[in-house]
mmCIF file with all atom_site columns, C-alpha atoms in Angstrom:
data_model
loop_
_atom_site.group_PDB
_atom_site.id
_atom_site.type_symbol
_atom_site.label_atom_id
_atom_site.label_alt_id
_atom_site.label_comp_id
_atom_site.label_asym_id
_atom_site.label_entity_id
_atom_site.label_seq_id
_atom_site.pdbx_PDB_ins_code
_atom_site.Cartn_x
_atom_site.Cartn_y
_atom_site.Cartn_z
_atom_site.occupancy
_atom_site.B_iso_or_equiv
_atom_site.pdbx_formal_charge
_atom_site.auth_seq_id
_atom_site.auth_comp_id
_atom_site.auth_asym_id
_atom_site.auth_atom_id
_atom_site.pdbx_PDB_model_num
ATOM 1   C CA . UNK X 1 1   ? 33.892 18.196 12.979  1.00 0.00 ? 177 UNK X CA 1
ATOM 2   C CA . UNK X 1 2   ? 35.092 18.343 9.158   1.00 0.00 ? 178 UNK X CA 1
ATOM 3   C CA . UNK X 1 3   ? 32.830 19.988 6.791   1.00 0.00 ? 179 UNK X CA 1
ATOM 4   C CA . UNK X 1 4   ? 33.006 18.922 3.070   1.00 0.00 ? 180 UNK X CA 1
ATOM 5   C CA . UNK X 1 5   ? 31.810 20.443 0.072   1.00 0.00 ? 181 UNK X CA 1
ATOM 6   C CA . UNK X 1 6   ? 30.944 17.931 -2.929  1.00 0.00 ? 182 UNK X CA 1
ATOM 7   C CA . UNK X 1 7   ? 31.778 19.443 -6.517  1.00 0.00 ? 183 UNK X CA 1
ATOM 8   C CA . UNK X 1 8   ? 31.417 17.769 -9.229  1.00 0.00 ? 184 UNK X CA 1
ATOM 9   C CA . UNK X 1 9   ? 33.307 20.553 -11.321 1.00 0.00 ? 185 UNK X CA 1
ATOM 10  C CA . UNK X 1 10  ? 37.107 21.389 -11.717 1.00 0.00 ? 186 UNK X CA 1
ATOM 11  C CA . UNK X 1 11  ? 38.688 22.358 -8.755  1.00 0.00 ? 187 UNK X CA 1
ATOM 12  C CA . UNK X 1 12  ? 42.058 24.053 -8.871  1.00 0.00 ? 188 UNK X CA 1
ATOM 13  C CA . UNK X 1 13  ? 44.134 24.282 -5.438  1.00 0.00 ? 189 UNK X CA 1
ATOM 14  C CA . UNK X 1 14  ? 44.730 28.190 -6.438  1.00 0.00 ? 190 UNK X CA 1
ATOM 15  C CA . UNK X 1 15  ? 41.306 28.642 -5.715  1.00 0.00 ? 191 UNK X CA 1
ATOM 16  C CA . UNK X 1 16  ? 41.961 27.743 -2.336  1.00 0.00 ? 192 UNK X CA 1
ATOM 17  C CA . UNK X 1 17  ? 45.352 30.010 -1.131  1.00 0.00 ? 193 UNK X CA 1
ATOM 18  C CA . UNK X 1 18  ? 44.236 32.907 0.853   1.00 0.00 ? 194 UNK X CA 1
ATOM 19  C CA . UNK X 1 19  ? 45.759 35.037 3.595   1.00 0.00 ? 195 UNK X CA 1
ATOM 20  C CA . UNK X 1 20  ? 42.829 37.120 5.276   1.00 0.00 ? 196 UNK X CA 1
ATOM 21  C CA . UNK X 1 21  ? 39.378 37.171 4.836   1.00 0.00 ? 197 UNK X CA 1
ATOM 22  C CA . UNK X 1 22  ? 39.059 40.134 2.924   1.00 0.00 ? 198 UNK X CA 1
ATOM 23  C CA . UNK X 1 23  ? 40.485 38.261 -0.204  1.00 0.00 ? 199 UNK X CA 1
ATOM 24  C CA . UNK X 1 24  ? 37.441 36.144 0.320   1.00 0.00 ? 200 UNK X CA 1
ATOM 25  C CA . UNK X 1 25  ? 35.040 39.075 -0.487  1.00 0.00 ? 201 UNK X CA 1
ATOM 26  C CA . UNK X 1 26  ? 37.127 40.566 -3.038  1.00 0.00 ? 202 UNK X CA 1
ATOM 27  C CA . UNK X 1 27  ? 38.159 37.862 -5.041  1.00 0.00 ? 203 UNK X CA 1
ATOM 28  C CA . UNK X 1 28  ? 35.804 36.059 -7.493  1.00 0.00 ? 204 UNK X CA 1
ATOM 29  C CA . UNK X 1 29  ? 37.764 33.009 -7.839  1.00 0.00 ? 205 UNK X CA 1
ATOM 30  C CA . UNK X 1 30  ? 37.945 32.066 -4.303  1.00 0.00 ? 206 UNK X CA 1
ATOM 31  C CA . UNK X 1 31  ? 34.333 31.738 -4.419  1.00 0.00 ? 207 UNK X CA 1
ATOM 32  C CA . UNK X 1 32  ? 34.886 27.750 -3.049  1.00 0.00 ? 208 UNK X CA 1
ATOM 33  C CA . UNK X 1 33  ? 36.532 28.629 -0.336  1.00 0.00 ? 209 UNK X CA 1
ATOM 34  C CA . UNK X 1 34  ? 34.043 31.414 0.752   1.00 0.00 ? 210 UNK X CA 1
ATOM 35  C CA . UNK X 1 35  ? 31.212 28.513 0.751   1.00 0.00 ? 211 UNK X CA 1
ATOM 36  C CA . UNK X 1 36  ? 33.297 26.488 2.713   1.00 0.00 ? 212 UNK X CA 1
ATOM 37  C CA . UNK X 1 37  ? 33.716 29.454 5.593   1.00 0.00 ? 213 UNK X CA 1
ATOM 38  C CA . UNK X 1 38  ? 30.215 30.191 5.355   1.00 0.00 ? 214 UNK X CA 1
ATOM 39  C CA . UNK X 1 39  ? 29.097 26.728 5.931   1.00 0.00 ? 215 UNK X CA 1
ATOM 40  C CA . UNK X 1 40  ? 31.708 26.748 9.230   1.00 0.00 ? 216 UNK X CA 1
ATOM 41  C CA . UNK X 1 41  ? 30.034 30.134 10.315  1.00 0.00 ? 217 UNK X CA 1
ATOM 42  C CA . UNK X 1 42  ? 26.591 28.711 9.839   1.00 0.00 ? 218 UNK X CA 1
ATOM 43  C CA . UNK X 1 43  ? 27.362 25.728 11.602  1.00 0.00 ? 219 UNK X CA 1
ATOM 44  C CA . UNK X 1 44  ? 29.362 27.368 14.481  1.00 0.00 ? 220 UNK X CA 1
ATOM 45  C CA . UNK X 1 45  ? 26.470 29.658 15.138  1.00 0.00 ? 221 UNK X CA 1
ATOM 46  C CA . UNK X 1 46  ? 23.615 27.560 14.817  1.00 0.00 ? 222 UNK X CA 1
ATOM 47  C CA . UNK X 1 47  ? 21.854 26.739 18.111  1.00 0.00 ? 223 UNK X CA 1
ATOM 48  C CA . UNK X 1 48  ? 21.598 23.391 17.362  1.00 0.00 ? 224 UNK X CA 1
ATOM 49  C CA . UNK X 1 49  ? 25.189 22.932 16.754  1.00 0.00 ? 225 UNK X CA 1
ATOM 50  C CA . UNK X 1 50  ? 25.928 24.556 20.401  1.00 0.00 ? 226 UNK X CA 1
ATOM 51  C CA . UNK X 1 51  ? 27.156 21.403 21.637  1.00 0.00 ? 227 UNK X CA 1
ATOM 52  C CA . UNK X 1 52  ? 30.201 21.294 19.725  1.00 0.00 ? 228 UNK X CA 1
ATOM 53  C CA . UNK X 1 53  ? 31.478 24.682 20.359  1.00 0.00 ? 229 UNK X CA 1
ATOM 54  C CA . UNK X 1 54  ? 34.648 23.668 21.562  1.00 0.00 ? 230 UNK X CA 1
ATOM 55  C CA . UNK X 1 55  ? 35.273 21.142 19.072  1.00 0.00 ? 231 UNK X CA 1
ATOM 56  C CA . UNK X 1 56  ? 37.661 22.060 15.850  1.00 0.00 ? 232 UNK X CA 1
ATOM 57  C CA . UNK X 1 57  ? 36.377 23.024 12.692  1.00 0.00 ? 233 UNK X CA 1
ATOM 58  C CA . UNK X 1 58  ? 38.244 21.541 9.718   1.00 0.00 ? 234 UNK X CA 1
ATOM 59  C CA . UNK X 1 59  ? 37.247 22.139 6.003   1.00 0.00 ? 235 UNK X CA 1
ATOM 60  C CA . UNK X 1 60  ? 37.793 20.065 2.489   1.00 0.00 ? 236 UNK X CA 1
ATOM 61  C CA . UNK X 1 61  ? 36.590 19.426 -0.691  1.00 0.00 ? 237 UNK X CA 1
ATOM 62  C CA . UNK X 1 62  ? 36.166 16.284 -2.267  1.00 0.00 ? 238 UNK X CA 1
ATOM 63  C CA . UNK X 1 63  ? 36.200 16.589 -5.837  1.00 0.00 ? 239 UNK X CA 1
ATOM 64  C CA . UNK X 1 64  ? 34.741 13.563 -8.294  1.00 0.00 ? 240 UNK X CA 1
ATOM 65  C CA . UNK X 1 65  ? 37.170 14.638 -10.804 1.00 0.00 ? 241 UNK X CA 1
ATOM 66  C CA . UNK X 1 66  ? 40.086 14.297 -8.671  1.00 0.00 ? 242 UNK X CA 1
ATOM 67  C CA . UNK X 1 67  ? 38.666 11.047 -7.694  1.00 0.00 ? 243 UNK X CA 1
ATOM 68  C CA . UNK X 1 68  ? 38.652 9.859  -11.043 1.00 0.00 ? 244 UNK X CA 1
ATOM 69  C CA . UNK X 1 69  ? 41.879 10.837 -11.646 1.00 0.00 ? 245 UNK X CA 1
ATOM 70  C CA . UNK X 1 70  ? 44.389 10.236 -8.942  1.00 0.00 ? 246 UNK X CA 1
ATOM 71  C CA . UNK X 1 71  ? 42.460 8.367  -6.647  1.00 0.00 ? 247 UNK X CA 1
ATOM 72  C CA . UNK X 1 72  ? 42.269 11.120 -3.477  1.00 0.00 ? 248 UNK X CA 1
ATOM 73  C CA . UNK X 1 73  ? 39.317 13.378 -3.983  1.00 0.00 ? 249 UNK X CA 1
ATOM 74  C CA . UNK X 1 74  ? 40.202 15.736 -0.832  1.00 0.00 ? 250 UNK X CA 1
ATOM 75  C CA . UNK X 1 75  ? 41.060 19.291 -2.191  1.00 0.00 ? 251 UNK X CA 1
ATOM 76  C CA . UNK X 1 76  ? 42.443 21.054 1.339   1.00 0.00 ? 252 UNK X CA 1
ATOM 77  C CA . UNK X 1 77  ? 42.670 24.815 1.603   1.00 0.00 ? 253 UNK X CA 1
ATOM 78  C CA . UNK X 1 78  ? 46.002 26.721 2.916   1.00 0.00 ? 254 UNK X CA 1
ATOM 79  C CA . UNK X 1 79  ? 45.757 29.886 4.493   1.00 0.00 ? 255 UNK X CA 1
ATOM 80  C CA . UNK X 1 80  ? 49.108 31.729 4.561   1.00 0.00 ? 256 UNK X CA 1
ATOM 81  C CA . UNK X 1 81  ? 51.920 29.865 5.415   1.00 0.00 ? 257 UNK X CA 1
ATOM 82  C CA . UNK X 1 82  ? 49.829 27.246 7.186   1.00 0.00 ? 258 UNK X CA 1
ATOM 83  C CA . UNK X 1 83  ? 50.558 23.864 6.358   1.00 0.00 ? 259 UNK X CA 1
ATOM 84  C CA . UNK X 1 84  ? 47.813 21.852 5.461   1.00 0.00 ? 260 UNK X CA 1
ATOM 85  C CA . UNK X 1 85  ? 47.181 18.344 6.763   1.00 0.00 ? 261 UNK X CA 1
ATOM 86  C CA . UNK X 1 86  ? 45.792 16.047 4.303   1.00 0.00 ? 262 UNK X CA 1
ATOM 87  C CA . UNK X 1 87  ? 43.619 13.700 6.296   1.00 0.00 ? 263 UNK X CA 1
ATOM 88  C CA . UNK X 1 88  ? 41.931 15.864 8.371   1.00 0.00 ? 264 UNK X CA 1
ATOM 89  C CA . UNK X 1 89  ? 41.473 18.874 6.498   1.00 0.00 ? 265 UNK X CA 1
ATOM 90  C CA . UNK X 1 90  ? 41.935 22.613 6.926   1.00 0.00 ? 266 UNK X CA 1
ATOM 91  C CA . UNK X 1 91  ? 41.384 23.444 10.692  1.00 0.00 ? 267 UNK X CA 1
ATOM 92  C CA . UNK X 1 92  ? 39.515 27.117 10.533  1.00 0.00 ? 268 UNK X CA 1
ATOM 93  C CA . UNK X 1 93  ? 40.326 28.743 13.887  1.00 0.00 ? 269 UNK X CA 1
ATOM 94  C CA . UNK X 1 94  ? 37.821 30.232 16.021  1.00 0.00 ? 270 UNK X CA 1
ATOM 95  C CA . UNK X 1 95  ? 40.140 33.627 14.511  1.00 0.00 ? 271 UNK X CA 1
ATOM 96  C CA . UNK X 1 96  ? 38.816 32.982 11.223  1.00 0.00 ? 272 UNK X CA 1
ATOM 97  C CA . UNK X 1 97  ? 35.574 33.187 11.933  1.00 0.00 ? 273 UNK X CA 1
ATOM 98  C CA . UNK X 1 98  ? 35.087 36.247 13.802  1.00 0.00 ? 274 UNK X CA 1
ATOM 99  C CA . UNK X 1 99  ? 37.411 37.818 10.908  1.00 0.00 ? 275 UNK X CA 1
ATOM 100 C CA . UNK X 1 100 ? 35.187 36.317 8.201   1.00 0.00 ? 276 UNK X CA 1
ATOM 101 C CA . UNK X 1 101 ? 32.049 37.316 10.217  1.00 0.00 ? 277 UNK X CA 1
ATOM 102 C CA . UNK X 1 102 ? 33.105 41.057 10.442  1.00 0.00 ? 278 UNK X CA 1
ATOM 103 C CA . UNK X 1 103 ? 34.227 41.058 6.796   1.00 0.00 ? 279 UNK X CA 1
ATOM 104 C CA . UNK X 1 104 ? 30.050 39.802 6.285   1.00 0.00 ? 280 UNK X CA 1
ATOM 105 C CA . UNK X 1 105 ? 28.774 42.259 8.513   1.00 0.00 ? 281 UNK X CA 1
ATOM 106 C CA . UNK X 1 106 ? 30.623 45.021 6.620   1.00 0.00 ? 282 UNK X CA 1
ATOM 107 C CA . UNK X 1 107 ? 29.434 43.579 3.454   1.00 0.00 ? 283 UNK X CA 1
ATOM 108 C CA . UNK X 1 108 ? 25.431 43.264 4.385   1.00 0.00 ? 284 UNK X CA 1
ATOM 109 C CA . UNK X 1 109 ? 25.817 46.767 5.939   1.00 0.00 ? 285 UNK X CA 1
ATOM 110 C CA . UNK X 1 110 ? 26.929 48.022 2.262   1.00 0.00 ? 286 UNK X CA 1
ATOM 111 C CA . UNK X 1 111 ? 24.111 45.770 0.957   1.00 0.00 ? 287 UNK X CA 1
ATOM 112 C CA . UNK X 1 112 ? 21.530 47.448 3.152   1.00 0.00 ? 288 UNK X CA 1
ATOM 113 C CA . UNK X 1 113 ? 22.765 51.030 2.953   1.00 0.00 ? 289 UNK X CA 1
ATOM 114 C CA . UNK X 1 114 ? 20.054 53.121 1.071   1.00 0.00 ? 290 UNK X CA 1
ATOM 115 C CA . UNK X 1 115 ? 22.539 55.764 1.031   1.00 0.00 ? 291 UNK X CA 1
ATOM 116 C CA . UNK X 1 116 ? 24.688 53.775 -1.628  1.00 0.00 ? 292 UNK X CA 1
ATOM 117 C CA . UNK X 1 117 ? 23.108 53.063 -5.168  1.00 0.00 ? 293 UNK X CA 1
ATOM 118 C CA . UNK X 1 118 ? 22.157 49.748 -6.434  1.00 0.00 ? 294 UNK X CA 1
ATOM 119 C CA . UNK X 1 119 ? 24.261 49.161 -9.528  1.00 0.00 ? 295 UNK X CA 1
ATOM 120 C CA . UNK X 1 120 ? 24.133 46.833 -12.234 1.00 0.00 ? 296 UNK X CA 1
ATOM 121 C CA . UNK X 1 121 ? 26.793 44.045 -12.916 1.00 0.00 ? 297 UNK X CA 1
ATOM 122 C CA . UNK X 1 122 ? 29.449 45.250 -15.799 1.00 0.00 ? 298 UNK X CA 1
ATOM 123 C CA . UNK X 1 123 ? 29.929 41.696 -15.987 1.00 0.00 ? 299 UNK X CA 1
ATOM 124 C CA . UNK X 1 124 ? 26.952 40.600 -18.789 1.00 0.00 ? 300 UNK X CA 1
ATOM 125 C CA . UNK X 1 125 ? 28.200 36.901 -18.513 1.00 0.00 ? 301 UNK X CA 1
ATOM 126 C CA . UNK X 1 126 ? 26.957 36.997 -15.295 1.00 0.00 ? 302 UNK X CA 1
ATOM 127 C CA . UNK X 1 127 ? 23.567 38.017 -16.238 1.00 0.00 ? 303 UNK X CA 1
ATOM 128 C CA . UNK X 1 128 ? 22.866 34.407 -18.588 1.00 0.00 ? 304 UNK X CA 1
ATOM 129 C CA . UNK X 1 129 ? 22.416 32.522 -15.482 1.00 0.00 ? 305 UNK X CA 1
ATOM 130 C CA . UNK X 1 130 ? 20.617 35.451 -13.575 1.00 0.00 ? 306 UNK X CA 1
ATOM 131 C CA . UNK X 1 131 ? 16.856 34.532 -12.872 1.00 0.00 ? 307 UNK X CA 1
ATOM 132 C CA . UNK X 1 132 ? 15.647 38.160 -12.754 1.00 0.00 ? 308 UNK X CA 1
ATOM 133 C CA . UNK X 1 133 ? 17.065 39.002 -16.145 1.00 0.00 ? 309 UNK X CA 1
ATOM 134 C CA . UNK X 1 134 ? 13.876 39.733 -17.157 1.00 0.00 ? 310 UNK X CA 1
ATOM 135 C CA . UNK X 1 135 ? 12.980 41.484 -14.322 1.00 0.00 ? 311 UNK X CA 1
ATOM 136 C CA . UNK X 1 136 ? 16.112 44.301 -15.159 1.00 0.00 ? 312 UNK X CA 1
ATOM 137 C CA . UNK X 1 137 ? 15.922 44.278 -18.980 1.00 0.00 ? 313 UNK X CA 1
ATOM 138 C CA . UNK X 1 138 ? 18.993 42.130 -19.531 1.00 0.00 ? 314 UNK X CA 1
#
C-alpha cells in the first residue's frame, strides 16, 4: 500500500530528512512529513484497513510543481541513512509507527494535562490564518 499526499505548493526534499520521530514533533518544517506518518498511523489502525496489516506501508508526495518542471512529481522521504527507492516510495516500518505513536501519545498527554498552562503562540504570523482569533483577542 503507498500513501500519497497531493500538494500543490513548493516542496523541498529538506523537508523530508529525518532520523527519529521526535524531530517530527519538534520541528516545524517537517510538518509534510508528519502528515504523511499520520495518514500511515491512521490507516494502519483503522479497523477497516485490518486486512492489510501485514502488507508494507510506503509513503510519497507528488508535487504539481515538480511535475511541471522535471517531469517526476514523486517527492520520497529518507529517514537516516536509508536509501530511498524512487518508484515505490518510502517504506515506513512497522518501527516507525509505534515510535511515532508514542511520540503522539506523549504529545496529547501534554495537551490534556490541566496541570500545564495553556499558552499563547509567540509566533503572531501564525495567528492570520487562526479561525479563533477573535475568540483570543488577536
Amino acid at each position: 500500500t503507498t500513501i500519497y499526499d497531493y500538494k500543490t505548493g513548493k516542496v523541498d526534499t529538506k523537508e523530508l530528512k529525518f532520523s527519529d520521530s521526535k524531530e517530527l514533533f519538534e520541528n516545524e518544517e517537517l510538518s509534510k512529513l508528519f502528515q504523511l506518518m499520520m495518514y500511515a498511523y491512521l490507516f494502519r489502525n483503522d479497523q477497516t484497513t485490518q486486512q492489510f496489516e501485514k502488507d508494507s506501508v510506503t509513503c510519497a508526495i507528488v508535487s504539481f510543481q515538480a511535475l511541471n518542471k522535471s517531469g517526476n512529481p514523486n517527492i520520497i522521504p529518507t529517514h537516516g541513512s536509508k536509501e530511498k527507492n524512487e518508484i515505490d516510495g518510502f517504506l515506513i516500518s512497522d518501527d516507525m509507527l509505534f515510535e511515532f505513536e508514542n511520540q503522539l501519545i506523549n504529545v496529547l498527554q501534554q495537551i490534556t494535562n490541566c496541570d500545564i498552562p495553556f499558552i499563547q503562540t509567540e509566533e503572531y504570523r501564525n495567528c492570520g490564518f487562526c479561525d479563533y482569533k477573535n475568540f483570543c483577542g488577536r
